Amino acid sequence: MTTHSSNPTDPLRTLPAAKALVAAAVLAGVALSGCNDRASQTAARATLVRTTIVQPRDRQASLTLTGEIQPRFRADLSFRVSGRVVARTVDVGAHVNKGDVLARLEPAEQQADVDAATAAVASAEAQLRVAKATFERQKALIASGFTTRTVYDQAQEGLRTAEGVLEAAKAQLGTSKDALGYAALRAEADGVITARNLEVGQVVPAAQPVFSLAQDGERDAVFEVYESVFLGETDSRRITLALVSDPAVTATGEVREISPAIDAKSSTIRVKVSIDNPPAAMTLGSAVAGTVKTKAQKDITLPWSALMAAGRRPAVWTVDPQTKTASLKSVTVGAYEAGQVLIKAGLEPGERVVVDGGKLLSVGQSVTEEGDQS
């Protein structure tokens, strides 16, 4: 009978296992070789970026706000007497001259007062004539000794009283005539009617504003300005003005008044700018743009594309000139403007900053520069 050995080192049984181990080793070597190749290729391949050298530049910013052309002097016109409106001769936008009649009240009441005052004057004049004749008679009698001193003094006092009554009657007549004249509302100066608050048939009390008159002459550009604007330093108090509807129409002005109080509703401050020789096209109510320049200062400006983030802070990619590798550097932004940002701190003059291609970078990565923008 034939027997087989159970020795575990039997070559016939270990051959397949050996082949499997050899194959696994070969595959592992190939895999490791491929990984090393890719790592070396990644390390060797540099990212193409566009950079610029940081250089502070003299910069003068400007601030532009929109305002409105308003008159320097404005007056609210009202009747000095009460009554019913019987005529209105002007409307909003009409240009009037000094003395022009704007509206009239029914003058019946004022005319009655004039008639009564005229009659009072006539009565006082008659009383004065009687008193004067009596005094002259007593004066002659006392000279002849045919009257007493008491009667003479009474006659003289009656004359003085009659003279006083006549003066009072004349004053009342003048007041009544003035009141009759107040039944017609007249323009107090040349200007433009900007508001109206009455209609024919309406009963208006005395001193109630019924018209607003913008006087001819000097004009102001009025702006509603936020308080933060005053935190910056302006180059001067001179303002450049231009019509919003036609920017070719320009003028210059100077700040003449700044309101000391902040408007509770809009949280703004009213600023009035006097206009030097305003063009005819800058009519009342026209929208105007006012531009003021700030003081020149050295700022570092970068395009928006250069701005990245390091956590929650703004940052930029900088390139080491020796190793040509990228590093992320936190910065402090002073202001954001159209197309660019102002860097307040974090960069030094001469540093090279990536302005395009930064989204593909990682810390320590090699870069290839595509032209320098200095």
PDB file of C-alpha atoms in Angstrom, residues 214-332:
ATOM      1  CA  ALA A 214     -39.324 132.020  -4.343  1.00  0.00           C
ATOM      2  CA  GLN A 215     -37.583 135.323  -4.832  1.00  0.00           C
ATOM      3  CA  ASP A 216     -35.440 135.975  -7.872  1.00  0.00           C
ATOM      4  CA  GLY A 217     -31.714 136.271  -7.445  1.00  0.00           C
ATOM      5  CA  GLU A 218     -29.352 133.949  -5.614  1.00  0.00           C
ATOM      6  CA  ARG A 219     -29.890 130.198  -5.787  1.00  0.00           C
ATOM      7  CA  ASP A 220     -28.739 127.338  -3.573  1.00  0.00           C
ATOM      8  CA  ALA A 221     -28.123 123.668  -4.243  1.00  0.00           C
ATOM      9  CA  VAL A 222     -29.537 121.798  -1.257  1.00  0.00           C
ATOM     10  CA  PHE A 223     -28.316 118.293  -0.348  1.00  0.00           C
ATOM     11  CA  GLU A 224     -29.412 115.791   2.284  1.00  0.00           C
ATOM     12  CA  VAL A 225     -26.115 114.316   3.494  1.00  0.00           C
ATOM     13  CA  TYR A 226     -25.474 111.391   5.829  1.00  0.00           C
ATOM     14  CA  GLU A 227     -23.389 112.295   8.867  1.00  0.00           C
ATOM     15  CA  SER A 228     -20.675 109.754   7.998  1.00  0.00           C
ATOM     16  CA  VAL A 229     -19.711 111.860   4.987  1.00  0.00           C
ATOM     17  CA  PHE A 230     -18.293 114.500   7.325  1.00  0.00           C
ATOM     18  CA  LEU A 231     -15.854 111.994   8.835  1.00  0.00           C
ATOM     19  CA  GLY A 232     -13.568 112.324   5.818  1.00  0.00           C
ATOM     20  CA  GLU A 233     -11.492 115.407   5.058  1.00  0.00           C
ATOM     21  CA  THR A 234     -12.416 117.250   1.883  1.00  0.00           C
ATOM     22  CA  ASP A 235      -9.950 119.120  -0.266  1.00  0.00           C
ATOM     23  CA  SER A 236     -11.916 122.381  -0.010  1.00  0.00           C
ATOM     24  CA  ARG A 237     -15.414 123.787   0.443  1.00  0.00           C
ATOM     25  CA  ARG A 238     -15.769 124.181  -3.328  1.00  0.00           C
ATOM     26  CA  ILE A 239     -18.361 121.981  -5.002  1.00  0.00           C
ATOM     27  CA  THR A 240     -18.695 121.118  -8.687  1.00  0.00           C
ATOM     28  CA  LEU A 241     -22.333 121.070  -9.803  1.00  0.00           C
ATOM     29  CA  ALA A 242     -23.958 119.546 -12.898  1.00  0.00           C
ATOM     30  CA  LEU A 243     -27.555 119.072 -13.962  1.00  0.00           C
ATOM     31  CA  VAL A 244     -28.686 115.467 -13.741  1.00  0.00           C
ATOM     32  CA  SER A 245     -30.797 115.880 -16.883  1.00  0.00           C
ATOM     33  CA  ASP A 246     -27.966 117.576 -18.806  1.00  0.00           C
ATOM     34  CA  PRO A 247     -24.455 117.016 -17.363  1.00  0.00           C
ATOM     35  CA  ALA A 248     -23.076 119.556 -19.843  1.00  0.00           C
ATOM     36  CA  VAL A 249     -24.698 122.329 -17.785  1.00  0.00           C
ATOM     37  CA  THR A 250     -22.235 122.911 -14.938  1.00  0.00           C
ATOM     38  CA  ALA A 251     -21.478 125.448 -12.265  1.00  0.00           C
ATOM     39  CA  THR A 252     -19.394 125.805  -9.143  1.00  0.00           C
ATOM     40  CA  GLY A 253     -20.484 126.559  -5.615  1.00  0.00           C
ATOM     41  CA  GLU A 254     -19.329 126.786  -2.035  1.00  0.00           C
ATOM     42  CA  VAL A 255     -20.802 125.320   1.133  1.00  0.00           C
ATOM     43  CA  ARG A 256     -22.446 128.216   2.992  1.00  0.00           C
ATOM     44  CA  GLU A 257     -24.607 126.457   5.567  1.00  0.00           C
ATOM     45  CA  ILE A 258     -24.599 123.094   7.348  1.00  0.00           C
ATOM     46  CA  SER A 259     -27.586 122.293   9.504  1.00  0.00           C
ATOM     47  CA  PRO A 260     -26.569 121.726  13.148  1.00  0.00           C
ATOM     48  CA  ALA A 261     -29.354 119.157  13.665  1.00  0.00           C
ATOM     49  CA  ILE A 262     -29.949 115.714  12.143  1.00  0.00           C
ATOM     50  CA  ASP A 263     -33.332 115.094  10.574  1.00  0.00           C
ATOM     51  CA  ALA A 264     -35.152 112.555  12.747  1.00  0.00           C
ATOM     52  CA  LYS A 265     -36.881 110.845   9.815  1.00  0.00           C
ATOM     53  CA  SER A 266     -34.097 110.559   7.254  1.00  0.00           C
ATOM     54  CA  SER A 267     -31.076 110.688   9.622  1.00  0.00           C
ATOM     55  CA  THR A 268     -29.444 113.203   7.284  1.00  0.00           C
ATOM     56  CA  ILE A 269     -28.019 116.701   7.596  1.00  0.00           C
ATOM     57  CA  ARG A 270     -29.103 119.486   5.245  1.00  0.00           C
ATOM     58  CA  VAL A 271     -26.232 121.207   3.441  1.00  0.00           C
ATOM     59  CA  LYS A 272     -26.747 124.363   1.372  1.00  0.00           C
ATOM     60  CA  VAL A 273     -24.316 125.277  -1.392  1.00  0.00           C
ATOM     61  CA  SER A 274     -24.340 128.778  -2.854  1.00  0.00           C
ATOM     62  CA  ILE A 275     -24.086 128.725  -6.667  1.00  0.00           C
ATOM     63  CA  ASP A 276     -21.767 131.148  -8.433  1.00  0.00           C
ATOM     64  CA  ASN A 277     -23.540 132.655 -11.446  1.00  0.00           C
ATOM     65  CA  PRO A 278     -26.096 129.836 -11.885  1.00  0.00           C
ATOM     66  CA  PRO A 279     -26.876 129.026 -15.536  1.00  0.00           C
ATOM     67  CA  ALA A 280     -30.393 129.769 -16.746  1.00  0.00           C
ATOM     68  CA  ALA A 281     -30.967 126.026 -17.224  1.00  0.00           C
ATOM     69  CA  MET A 282     -30.588 125.463 -13.469  1.00  0.00           C
ATOM     70  CA  THR A 283     -34.181 126.344 -12.725  1.00  0.00           C
ATOM     71  CA  LEU A 284     -35.931 125.937  -9.398  1.00  0.00           C
ATOM     72  CA  GLY A 285     -36.557 122.304  -8.527  1.00  0.00           C
ATOM     73  CA  SER A 286     -33.943 120.949 -10.955  1.00  0.00           C
ATOM     74  CA  ALA A 287     -32.028 117.858  -9.826  1.00  0.00           C
ATOM     75  CA  VAL A 288     -28.322 118.584  -9.585  1.00  0.00           C
ATOM     76  CA  ALA A 289     -25.285 116.393  -8.863  1.00  0.00           C
ATOM     77  CA  GLY A 290     -22.660 117.853  -6.562  1.00  0.00           C
ATOM     78  CA  THR A 291     -19.112 116.495  -6.488  1.00  0.00           C
ATOM     79  CA  VAL A 292     -16.471 117.236  -3.868  1.00  0.00           C
ATOM     80  CA  LYS A 293     -12.932 115.875  -3.804  1.00  0.00           C
ATOM     81  CA  THR A 294     -11.210 114.481  -0.739  1.00  0.00           C
ATOM     82  CA  LYS A 295      -7.638 115.233   0.238  1.00  0.00           C
ATOM     83  CA  ALA A 296      -5.004 113.301  -1.712  1.00  0.00           C
ATOM     84  CA  GLN A 297      -3.404 110.406   0.163  1.00  0.00           C
ATOM     85  CA  LYS A 298      -1.247 107.371  -0.579  1.00  0.00           C
ATOM     86  CA  ASP A 299      -3.291 104.179  -0.843  1.00  0.00           C
ATOM     87  CA  ILE A 300      -2.635 100.593  -1.894  1.00  0.00           C
ATOM     88  CA  THR A 301      -5.277  99.582  -4.401  1.00  0.00           C
ATOM     89  CA  LEU A 302      -5.871  96.086  -5.754  1.00  0.00           C
ATOM     90  CA  PRO A 303      -8.475  94.721  -8.168  1.00  0.00           C
ATOM     91  CA  TRP A 304     -11.389  92.735  -6.779  1.00  0.00           C
ATOM     92  CA  SER A 305      -9.925  89.528  -8.224  1.00  0.00           C
ATOM     93  CA  ALA A 306      -6.975  89.710  -5.815  1.00  0.00           C
ATOM     94  CA  LEU A 307      -9.161  89.509  -2.700  1.00  0.00           C
ATOM     95  CA  MET A 308      -9.463  86.085  -1.053  1.00  0.00           C
ATOM     96  CA  ALA A 309     -10.341  84.901   2.458  1.00  0.00           C
ATOM     97  CA  ALA A 310      -8.392  83.373   5.321  1.00  0.00           C
ATOM     98  CA  GLY A 311     -11.125  82.024   7.535  1.00  0.00           C
ATOM     99  CA  ARG A 312     -13.416  84.984   8.082  1.00  0.00           C
ATOM    100  CA  ARG A 313     -10.804  87.629   7.328  1.00  0.00           C
ATOM    101  CA  PRO A 314      -9.923  89.084   3.926  1.00  0.00           C
ATOM    102  CA  ALA A 315      -6.599  87.954   2.519  1.00  0.00           C
ATOM    103  CA  VAL A 316      -4.472  87.986  -0.629  1.00  0.00           C
ATOM    104  CA  TRP A 317      -2.005  85.551  -2.169  1.00  0.00           C
ATOM    105  CA  THR A 318       1.587  86.763  -2.137  1.00  0.00           C
ATOM    106  CA  VAL A 319       4.492  85.243  -4.064  1.00  0.00           C
ATOM    107  CA  ASP A 320       7.945  84.731  -2.528  1.00  0.00           C
ATOM    108  CA  PRO A 321      10.421  86.148  -5.075  1.00  0.00           C
ATOM    109  CA  GLN A 322      13.076  83.584  -4.094  1.00  0.00           C
ATOM    110  CA  THR A 323      11.133  80.316  -3.955  1.00  0.00           C
ATOM    111  CA  LYS A 324       8.296  81.312  -6.325  1.00  0.00           C
ATOM    112  CA  THR A 325       5.774  79.813  -3.916  1.00  0.00           C
ATOM    113  CA  ALA A 326       2.432  81.190  -2.834  1.00  0.00           C
ATOM    114  CA  SER A 327       1.373  82.106   0.692  1.00  0.00           C
ATOM    115  CA  LEU A 328      -1.921  83.486   1.984  1.00  0.00           C
ATOM    116  CA  LYS A 329      -1.640  86.788   3.853  1.00  0.00           C
ATOM    117  CA  SER A 330      -4.396  88.465   5.874  1.00  0.00           C
ATOM    118  CA  VAL A 331      -5.068  92.133   5.106  1.00  0.00           C
ATOM    119  CA  THR A 332      -7.273  94.939   6.397  1.00  0.00           C
TER     120      THR A 332
END
